């Protein structure tokens, strides 16, 4: 069996690892403590992935493995947060284990709902103990005491990013922007399986820069690197600290758009200026979103609803903020274009961003279906509709990603939805039905959406590009199966609980009736005794 040897150092100590050439990716890993994060550097000092594709090296050109972001000196933030919120994770786990054993003894098998509960407890523990105080790539965050102590709970954070927060990220971004991004990461970036949770904001900005570079926009449109960096920083700054419609969502939508461009070979079918429009629209499509949808804006008569006459207030605002950024010379990535090119780009970006208003979903989808049988890439009207479809697909594409990437996004979305419905109830406004925490569950929020919105949209796009079937439709079908099973398990649990409660009530009623009957018999017996006097 052919093997390869990797030489590396750990804290200056030489080590080596040997594994087969055909070793699967999951078998090549480095492990440390539960709260530690590992970084592997090549001899040039660039971060590289720990994977079977590592190039063999010699003792004179060692890789460097660093253990960073180790446990905090004080009590872990997760434990502290759990305590502050009234959660005792250990007792929750023990109680769950006890209930599981009891059910197993009585029912003979463990119900699916118990596995789901167990998974949720594990997930909750992981979220509490891993977010904010640890970076996915190991940049340690300061946990010093103070009024701005980091928290993963968005409702405790200021809506807008602070100047200090922005400058910190900007500095890291500029330091990283000249670093080489490996070919492996560049190829991974072109796939729908890309995991955004591994990357922090400064690194995400570097990846966005890579997208503009690898699509040749820098060269074709003479975009200066420092102008692109300032544009990306301004975009980062204008996304808010909210659970879902944040800078990471902006990246996910842009990365999916970028992946679709490569998967469908659009570079050979459309002008590069149209690709520039689509990528930039994805970057800007939710700028300055505050976490409340158009229905809330209109019902609450907000400033945005009044300004835009109840017509797509959010999407109009996202466009306006995008062009505020582009009006500044230092962040105008289109400043070297001709007037005609700029007008075409502005028109295209506005069209694409306004298409993300879900109230226009059927209108746009039906238009696409009508032109699909005779679709012509040389027809501008056809291309315009396709661009709107592509940004719509990208915007709601989370369920096309692997489940461990997609499901946390659903948790974030529900957090934002529940927050809006809570505010609507407090303000006496109409409550958005699919956001009401009293009426929807995690699986019920997805099954209908996937079945009636996602799949019909994705299927039509795959009719034009059959190669997308395996990349985005198959994963969405699996997601539908997953949430359908979860919904069934919750329904069974609900029925079992109702039956148990009814049985308990019946038992109480029969015990009460028996006690009443016994009391009446005793009274009759006493009354039948002769008078002692």
Coordinates of C-alpha atoms in Angstrom, one line a residue:
X1 CA 0.0 0.0 0.0
X2 CA 1.4 3.4 -1.0
X3 CA 1.6 5.9 1.7
X4 CA 2.8 9.5 2.1
X5 CA 4.5 11.2 5.1
X6 CA 3.7 14.6 6.3
X7 CA 6.2 16.4 8.4
X8 CA 5.0 19.1 10.7
X9 CA 5.8 20.9 14.0
X10 CA 3.7 21.4 17.1
X11 CA 4.9 24.2 19.3
X12 CA 8.3 23.8 17.7
X13 CA 8.4 20.0 18.3
X14 CA 8.9 18.0 15.1
X15 CA 6.3 15.4 14.4
X16 CA 5.2 13.3 11.4
X17 CA 2.1 11.5 10.2
X18 CA 1.8 8.7 7.7
X19 CA -1.3 7.7 5.8
X20 CA -2.4 5.8 2.6
X21 CA -2.7 7.8 -0.6
X22 CA -6.3 6.8 -1.0
X23 CA -7.2 7.7 2.6
X24 CA -10.7 9.1 2.9
X25 CA -11.0 12.8 4.1
X26 CA -12.8 11.9 7.3
X27 CA -9.9 9.8 8.4
X28 CA -7.4 12.6 8.1
X29 CA -8.0 14.9 11.1
X30 CA -6.2 16.5 14.0
X31 CA -7.8 16.7 17.4
X32 CA -7.2 18.7 20.5
X33 CA -9.4 19.7 23.5
X34 CA -13.1 20.3 23.1
X35 CA -12.8 24.0 22.9
X36 CA -9.5 24.1 21.0
X37 CA -9.2 25.1 17.3
X38 CA -6.3 24.0 15.1
X39 CA -4.6 25.8 12.3
X40 CA -2.2 24.3 9.8
X41 CA 0.3 26.5 8.0
X42 CA 2.5 25.8 5.0
X43 CA 6.1 26.9 4.9
X44 CA 5.0 30.2 3.3
X45 CA 2.9 30.9 6.4
X46 CA -0.5 30.5 4.6
X47 CA -3.4 28.6 6.3
X48 CA -4.1 25.3 4.5
X49 CA -6.8 22.6 5.0
X50 CA -6.1 19.4 6.9
X51 CA -7.0 16.9 4.2
X52 CA -5.7 13.9 2.2
X53 CA -4.6 16.3 -0.5
X54 CA -1.8 17.7 1.6
X55 CA 1.4 17.7 -0.4
X56 CA 4.1 15.4 0.9
X57 CA 7.1 17.3 2.3
X58 CA 10.4 16.8 3.9
X59 CA 11.8 17.5 7.5
X60 CA 13.4 20.6 6.0
X61 CA 10.0 22.1 4.8
X62 CA 7.7 21.2 7.7
X63 CA 4.1 22.4 8.0
X64 CA 3.3 24.1 11.3
X65 CA 0.3 23.0 13.4
X66 CA -0.9 25.4 16.0
X67 CA -3.4 24.9 18.8
X68 CA -5.3 28.2 19.3
X69 CA -8.4 29.5 21.0
X70 CA -8.0 27.2 24.0
X71 CA -10.4 27.2 26.9
X72 CA -11.0 30.5 28.6
X73 CA -9.2 30.9 31.9
X74 CA -12.5 31.7 33.6
X75 CA -15.8 29.8 33.5
X76 CA -16.7 29.0 29.9
X77 CA -19.1 31.5 28.3
X78 CA -21.6 28.7 27.5
X79 CA -21.9 27.7 31.1
X80 CA -22.2 31.3 32.2
X81 CA -24.9 32.1 29.6
X82 CA -26.8 28.9 30.4
X83 CA -26.8 29.9 34.1
X84 CA -27.9 33.4 33.3
X85 CA -30.8 32.0 31.2
X86 CA -31.8 29.5 33.9
X87 CA -30.6 26.4 32.0
X88 CA -28.8 23.6 33.8
X89 CA -27.5 21.6 30.9
X90 CA -26.2 18.7 33.1
X91 CA -29.6 18.2 34.7
X92 CA -31.3 18.4 31.4
X93 CA -29.0 15.7 30.0
X94 CA -29.5 13.5 33.1
X95 CA -33.3 13.9 33.0
X96 CA -33.3 13.1 29.3
X97 CA -31.2 10.0 29.9
X98 CA -33.6 8.9 32.7
X99 CA -36.7 9.4 30.6
X100 CA -35.0 7.6 27.7
X101 CA -34.4 4.5 29.9
X102 CA -37.9 4.6 31.3
X103 CA -39.4 4.8 27.8
X104 CA -37.2 2.0 26.6
X105 CA -38.3 -0.3 29.4
X106 CA -42.0 0.5 29.0
X107 CA -42.2 0.8 25.2
X108 CA -39.5 -1.6 24.1
X109 CA -37.9 0.9 21.8
X110 CA -36.7 4.5 21.9
X111 CA -39.2 6.8 20.0
X112 CA -37.7 9.1 17.2
X113 CA -38.8 12.2 19.2
X114 CA -36.3 11.3 22.0
X115 CA -33.5 11.1 19.5
X116 CA -34.6 14.5 18.2
X117 CA -34.7 15.9 21.7
X118 CA -31.3 14.6 22.4
X119 CA -30.0 16.1 19.2
X120 CA -31.5 19.5 20.2
X121 CA -29.8 19.4 23.6
X122 CA -26.5 18.6 22.1
X123 CA -26.9 21.3 19.5
X124 CA -27.9 23.8 22.2
X125 CA -24.8 23.0 24.3
X126 CA -22.6 23.3 21.3
X127 CA -24.1 26.7 20.4
X128 CA -23.7 28.0 23.9
X129 CA -20.1 26.9 24.2
X130 CA -18.8 27.6 20.8
X131 CA -20.2 30.9 19.5
X132 CA -18.7 34.4 20.0
X133 CA -15.8 33.4 22.3
X134 CA -14.2 31.1 19.7
X135 CA -13.5 31.8 16.1
X136 CA -13.9 29.0 13.6
X137 CA -10.4 29.6 12.4
X138 CA -8.9 30.2 15.8
X139 CA -8.7 34.0 16.3
X140 CA -9.2 34.3 20.0
X141 CA -11.8 36.8 21.2
X142 CA -11.3 38.9 24.3
X143 CA -13.6 37.9 27.1
X144 CA -12.6 40.7 29.5
X145 CA -15.3 42.0 31.7
X146 CA -17.1 45.0 30.5
X147 CA -20.4 46.4 29.2
X148 CA -19.7 45.1 25.7
X149 CA -19.2 41.5 26.7
X150 CA -19.9 39.4 23.6
X151 CA -23.1 37.5 23.4
X152 CA -24.5 35.1 20.7
X153 CA -28.0 36.3 21.5
X154 CA -28.8 39.0 18.9
X155 CA -31.6 40.6 20.9
X156 CA -28.9 41.7 23.4
X157 CA -26.7 43.3 20.8
X158 CA -26.9 46.7 19.3
X159 CA -28.6 46.7 15.9
X160 CA -25.8 48.5 14.1
X161 CA -22.2 47.5 14.3
X162 CA -20.0 49.7 16.5
X163 CA -17.1 51.7 15.1
X164 CA -14.6 49.6 17.1
X165 CA -16.2 46.4 15.8
X166 CA -15.9 47.6 12.2
X167 CA -12.4 48.8 12.5
X168 CA -11.2 45.6 14.1
X169 CA -12.7 43.6 11.3
X170 CA -11.3 46.0 8.7
X171 CA -7.8 45.8 10.1
X172 CA -7.9 42.0 10.0
X173 CA -9.4 42.0 6.4
X174 CA -6.6 44.3 5.1
X175 CA -4.0 42.1 6.7
X176 CA -5.5 39.0 5.1
X177 CA -6.4 40.5 1.7
X178 CA -2.9 40.0 0.2
X179 CA -2.6 36.4 1.5
X180 CA -2.8 33.6 -1.0
X181 CA -6.0 31.6 -1.0
X182 CA -5.3 27.9 -1.9
X183 CA -6.6 26.3 -5.1
X184 CA -8.5 23.8 -2.9
X185 CA -10.5 26.6 -1.2
X186 CA -11.1 28.4 -4.5
X187 CA -12.6 25.2 -6.0
X188 CA -14.6 24.5 -2.8
X189 CA -16.0 28.1 -3.1
X190 CA -17.6 27.2 -6.4
X191 CA -19.8 24.4 -4.8
X192 CA -23.2 24.5 -3.1
X193 CA -21.8 22.4 -0.3
X194 CA -19.6 25.3 0.9
X195 CA -19.8 25.7 4.7
X196 CA -20.1 29.4 5.7
X197 CA -19.9 28.6 9.4
X198 CA -16.2 27.9 9.2
X199 CA -15.3 31.5 8.2
X200 CA -15.4 34.7 10.2
X201 CA -16.3 38.1 8.8
X202 CA -12.8 39.3 7.8
X203 CA -12.2 36.0 6.0
X204 CA -15.5 36.2 4.3
X205 CA -14.5 39.5 2.8
X206 CA -11.3 37.9 1.4
X207 CA -13.5 35.2 -0.2
X208 CA -15.7 37.8 -1.8
X209 CA -12.6 39.4 -3.1
X210 CA -11.6 36.1 -4.6
X211 CA -15.0 35.8 -6.4
X212 CA -14.5 39.2 -8.1
X213 CA -10.9 38.2 -9.1
X214 CA -11.6 34.7 -10.4
X215 CA -14.5 35.9 -12.6
X216 CA -12.0 38.3 -14.1
X217 CA -14.0 41.4 -13.1
X218 CA -10.9 43.1 -11.7
X219 CA -9.1 42.9 -15.0
X220 CA -12.1 43.5 -17.4
X221 CA -13.6 46.5 -15.5
X222 CA -10.3 47.9 -14.1
X223 CA -11.4 47.6 -10.5
X224 CA -8.6 48.7 -8.2
X225 CA -8.0 46.3 -5.4
X226 CA -8.2 49.1 -2.7
X227 CA -11.5 50.2 -4.1
X228 CA -12.9 46.7 -4.0
X229 CA -11.7 46.3 -0.5
X230 CA -13.3 49.6 0.6
X231 CA -16.6 48.6 -1.2
X232 CA -16.6 45.2 0.6
X233 CA -15.9 46.8 4.0
X234 CA -18.7 49.4 3.5
X235 CA -21.1 46.5 2.6
X236 CA -20.0 44.6 5.7
X237 CA -20.6 47.7 7.8
X238 CA -24.1 48.3 6.5
X239 CA -25.3 44.8 7.4
X240 CA -26.8 44.7 10.9
X241 CA -26.5 42.5 13.9
X242 CA -29.7 40.5 13.4
X243 CA -30.1 36.7 13.5
X244 CA -30.7 35.9 9.8
X245 CA -30.5 38.8 7.3
X246 CA -26.9 39.6 8.3
X247 CA -23.5 39.7 6.6
X248 CA -23.1 36.0 6.7
X249 CA -26.4 35.6 4.8
X250 CA -25.2 38.1 2.3
X251 CA -22.1 35.9 1.8
X252 CA -24.2 32.7 1.5
X253 CA -26.4 34.2 -1.2
X254 CA -23.4 35.6 -3.1
X255 CA -21.5 32.3 -2.8
X256 CA -24.5 30.3 -4.1
X257 CA -24.8 32.8 -7.0
X258 CA -21.1 32.4 -7.7
X259 CA -21.4 28.6 -7.6
X260 CA -24.4 28.7 -10.0
X261 CA -22.4 30.8 -12.4
X262 CA -19.6 28.2 -12.5
X263 CA -21.9 25.1 -12.4
X264 CA -24.0 26.3 -15.4
X265 CA -21.0 27.7 -17.3
X266 CA -22.8 31.1 -17.6
X267 CA -19.4 32.7 -18.6
X268 CA -19.9 31.2 -22.0
X269 CA -23.5 32.1 -22.3
X270 CA -23.9 35.6 -20.9
X271 CA -21.9 38.9 -21.0
X272 CA -19.5 39.4 -18.1
X273 CA -21.3 42.6 -17.3
X274 CA -24.5 40.6 -16.5
X275 CA -22.4 38.3 -14.3
X276 CA -21.0 41.4 -12.5
X277 CA -24.6 42.7 -12.0
X278 CA -25.7 39.3 -10.5
X279 CA -22.8 39.0 -8.1
X280 CA -23.0 42.6 -6.9
X281 CA -26.8 42.3 -6.5
X282 CA -26.3 39.3 -4.3
X283 CA -23.7 41.1 -2.2
X284 CA -26.1 44.1 -1.7
X285 CA -29.5 42.5 -1.7
X286 CA -30.3 42.8 2.0
X287 CA -28.2 45.9 3.0
X288 CA -29.4 47.5 6.3
X289 CA -32.1 44.9 6.9
X290 CA -33.5 45.4 10.4
X291 CA -35.1 42.0 10.8
X292 CA -38.7 43.0 10.1
X293 CA -40.3 42.1 6.8
X294 CA -42.4 44.3 4.4
X295 CA -45.7 43.3 6.0
X296 CA -44.5 44.7 9.3
X297 CA -43.1 47.8 7.6
X298 CA -46.5 48.5 5.9
X299 CA -48.7 47.6 8.9
X300 CA -46.5 49.6 11.3
X301 CA -46.4 52.6 8.8
X302 CA -42.6 52.8 9.2
X303 CA -40.5 55.5 7.6
X304 CA -39.5 53.0 4.8
X305 CA -43.1 52.1 4.1
X306 CA -44.0 55.8 3.9
X307 CA -41.0 56.7 1.7
X308 CA -41.7 53.9 -0.8
X309 CA -45.5 54.1 -0.7
X310 CA -45.8 50.5 0.6
X311 CA -44.1 49.1 -2.6
X312 CA -41.3 46.7 -1.7
X313 CA -40.0 49.1 1.0
X314 CA -37.2 46.8 2.1
X315 CA -35.9 46.0 -1.3
X316 CA -36.1 49.6 -2.4
X317 CA -34.1 50.5 0.7
X318 CA -31.5 47.8 0.0
X319 CA -31.0 49.3 -3.5
X320 CA -30.7 52.8 -2.2
X321 CA -28.1 51.9 0.4
X322 CA -26.1 50.0 -2.3
X323 CA -25.9 53.0 -4.5
X324 CA -25.1 55.3 -1.5
X325 CA -22.0 53.1 -1.1
X326 CA -21.3 53.3 -4.9
X327 CA -21.7 57.1 -4.9
X328 CA -18.5 57.4 -2.8
X329 CA -15.5 57.5 -5.1
X330 CA -13.3 55.4 -2.7
X331 CA -15.9 52.6 -2.7
X332 CA -17.3 52.8 -6.3
X333 CA -16.1 49.6 -8.0
X334 CA -17.7 50.9 -11.2
X335 CA -15.9 54.2 -11.3
X336 CA -13.8 53.2 -14.4
X337 CA -16.7 52.2 -16.5
X338 CA -18.4 54.2 -19.2
X339 CA -21.6 56.0 -18.6
X340 CA -23.6 53.5 -20.7
X341 CA -22.0 50.5 -18.8
X342 CA -22.8 52.2 -15.4
X343 CA -26.5 52.8 -16.5
X344 CA -26.8 49.2 -17.5
X345 CA -25.4 48.0 -14.2
X346 CA -27.6 50.3 -12.2
X347 CA -30.7 49.2 -14.0
X348 CA -29.7 45.5 -13.6
X349 CA -28.9 45.7 -9.9
X350 CA -32.2 47.4 -9.2
X351 CA -34.1 44.8 -11.2
X352 CA -32.4 41.9 -9.4
X353 CA -32.7 43.2 -5.9
X354 CA -36.4 44.2 -6.3
X355 CA -37.0 40.6 -7.6
X356 CA -36.1 39.3 -4.1
X357 CA -39.5 40.6 -2.8
X358 CA -41.4 37.3 -2.2
X359 CA -44.7 39.0 -3.0
X360 CA -43.5 39.0 -6.6
X361 CA -42.6 35.3 -6.6
X362 CA -45.4 33.9 -8.7
X363 CA -45.2 36.8 -11.2
X364 CA -41.5 36.2 -11.9
X365 CA -41.7 32.4 -11.8
X366 CA -44.7 32.3 -14.2
X367 CA -42.9 34.7 -16.6
X368 CA -39.8 32.4 -16.6
X369 CA -42.0 29.3 -17.2
X370 CA -43.6 31.1 -20.2
X371 CA -40.3 31.8 -21.9
X372 CA -38.6 28.5 -21.0
X373 CA -39.6 26.4 -24.0
X374 CA -38.0 28.9 -26.4
X375 CA -35.3 30.4 -24.1
X376 CA -32.8 32.4 -26.0
X377 CA -29.6 33.7 -24.3
X378 CA -29.3 36.4 -27.0
X379 CA -32.7 37.8 -26.0
X380 CA -32.2 40.6 -23.4
X381 CA -35.7 40.1 -21.9
X382 CA -35.0 36.4 -21.5
X383 CA -31.7 37.1 -19.8
X384 CA -33.2 39.7 -17.5
X385 CA -35.8 37.1 -16.3
X386 CA -33.1 34.5 -15.8
X387 CA -31.0 36.9 -13.7
X388 CA -34.1 37.5 -11.5
X389 CA -34.6 33.8 -11.1
X390 CA -31.0 33.2 -10.3
X391 CA -30.9 35.8 -7.5
X392 CA -34.2 34.4 -6.2
X393 CA -32.8 30.8 -6.1
X394 CA -29.6 32.1 -4.4
X395 CA -31.6 34.1 -1.8
X396 CA -33.6 31.0 -0.6
X397 CA -31.0 28.3 -1.3
X398 CA -30.1 27.3 2.3
X399 CA -31.9 24.0 2.0
X400 CA -29.8 23.1 -1.0
X401 CA -26.8 23.0 1.3
X402 CA -25.7 20.0 3.6
X403 CA -28.0 19.7 6.6
X404 CA -25.3 20.6 9.1
X405 CA -24.9 23.9 7.2
X406 CA -28.6 24.5 6.4
X407 CA -30.3 23.7 9.8
X408 CA -28.5 26.4 11.8
X409 CA -29.7 28.9 9.3
X410 CA -33.3 27.8 9.9
X411 CA -32.8 28.3 13.6
X412 CA -31.6 31.8 12.9
X413 CA -34.5 32.5 10.6
X414 CA -37.1 31.3 13.2
X415 CA -35.4 33.5 15.8
X416 CA -36.0 36.5 13.6
X417 CA -39.5 35.4 12.7
X418 CA -40.5 34.9 16.3
X419 CA -39.1 38.2 17.3
X420 CA -41.2 40.0 14.7
X421 CA -44.4 38.2 15.7
X422 CA -43.7 39.0 19.3
X423 CA -43.4 42.7 18.4
X424 CA -46.5 42.6 16.3
X425 CA -48.5 41.2 19.2
X426 CA -47.1 43.9 21.6
X427 CA -47.9 46.7 19.1
X428 CA -51.4 45.3 18.3
X429 CA -50.5 44.8 14.6
X430 CA -51.7 41.9 12.5
X431 CA -49.5 38.9 13.3
X432 CA -47.7 37.3 10.4
X433 CA -49.0 33.7 10.5
X434 CA -45.8 31.9 9.4
X435 CA -43.9 33.8 12.1
X436 CA -46.1 33.1 15.1
X437 CA -44.3 31.0 17.7
X438 CA -47.6 29.8 19.0
X439 CA -48.7 28.3 15.7
X440 CA -45.7 27.0 13.8
X441 CA -42.9 24.5 14.6
X442 CA -39.5 24.1 13.0
X443 CA -40.5 21.3 10.7
X444 CA -43.9 22.8 9.8
X445 CA -42.2 26.0 8.8
X446 CA -40.2 24.2 6.2
X447 CA -42.3 21.4 4.7
X448 CA -44.8 23.7 3.0
X449 CA -42.1 26.2 2.0
X450 CA -40.0 23.5 0.4
X451 CA -42.9 21.8 -1.3
X452 CA -44.7 24.8 -2.7
X453 CA -42.0 27.5 -3.1
X454 CA -38.5 26.0 -3.2
X455 CA -39.0 22.9 -5.3
X456 CA -41.2 24.5 -8.1
X457 CA -38.6 27.3 -8.5
X458 CA -35.6 25.0 -8.5
X459 CA -37.1 22.5 -10.8
X460 CA -37.9 25.2 -13.4
X461 CA -34.2 26.4 -13.3
X462 CA -33.0 22.8 -13.6
X463 CA -35.2 22.5 -16.8
X464 CA -32.9 25.1 -18.3
X465 CA -29.8 23.7 -16.7
X466 CA -30.2 19.9 -16.1
X467 CA -26.8 19.7 -14.4
X468 CA -28.4 21.4 -11.3
X469 CA -30.6 18.4 -10.5
X470 CA -27.9 16.7 -8.4
X471 CA -26.5 20.0 -7.0
X472 CA -29.6 21.7 -5.7
X473 CA -32.7 19.7 -6.2
X474 CA -31.6 16.3 -4.7
X475 CA -30.5 18.0 -1.5
X476 CA -33.8 20.0 -1.2
X477 CA -35.8 16.7 -1.6
X478 CA -33.7 15.2 1.2
X479 CA -34.4 18.2 3.3
X480 CA -38.1 17.8 2.7
X481 CA -37.9 14.2 3.8
X482 CA -36.0 15.2 6.9
X483 CA -38.5 17.8 8.0
X484 CA -41.5 15.7 7.1
X485 CA -40.2 12.9 9.4
X486 CA -39.5 15.4 12.1
X487 CA -43.0 16.8 11.7
X488 CA -44.5 13.3 12.0
X489 CA -42.4 12.5 15.1
X490 CA -43.6 15.7 16.8
X491 CA -47.2 14.9 15.8
X492 CA -46.8 11.3 17.3
X493 CA -45.4 12.8 20.4
X494 CA -48.3 15.3 20.7
X495 CA -50.8 12.5 20.3
X496 CA -49.0 10.3 22.9
X497 CA -48.9 13.2 25.3
X498 CA -52.6 13.9 24.8
X499 CA -53.4 10.2 25.4
X500 CA -51.3 10.2 28.5
X501 CA -53.0 13.3 29.8
X502 CA -56.4 11.8 29.1
X503 CA -55.5 8.6 30.8
X504 CA -54.3 10.5 33.8
X505 CA -57.5 12.5 33.9
X506 CA -59.6 9.3 33.6
X507 CA -57.7 7.7 36.4
X508 CA -58.1 10.8 38.6
X509 CA -61.9 10.8 37.8
X510 CA -62.3 7.1 38.6
X511 CA -60.3 7.5 41.8
X512 CA -62.4 10.5 42.8
X513 CA -65.7 8.7 42.0
X514 CA -64.5 5.6 44.0
X515 CA -63.6 7.8 47.0
X516 CA -67.0 9.5 46.7
X517 CA -68.8 6.1 46.6
X518 CA -66.8 4.8 49.6
X519 CA -67.6 8.0 51.5
X520 CA -71.4 7.5 50.8
X521 CA -71.3 3.9 51.9
X522 CA -69.6 4.8 55.1
X523 CA -72.2 7.4 55.8
X524 CA -75.0 5.0 55.1
X525 CA -73.4 2.4 57.4
X526 CA -73.1 4.9 60.3
X527 CA -76.7 6.1 59.8
X528 CA -78.0 2.5 60.0
X529 CA -76.4 1.9 63.5
X530 CA -78.8 2.0 66.6
X531 CA -78.7 5.2 68.5
X532 CA -76.3 4.8 71.4
X533 CA -78.6 6.9 73.6

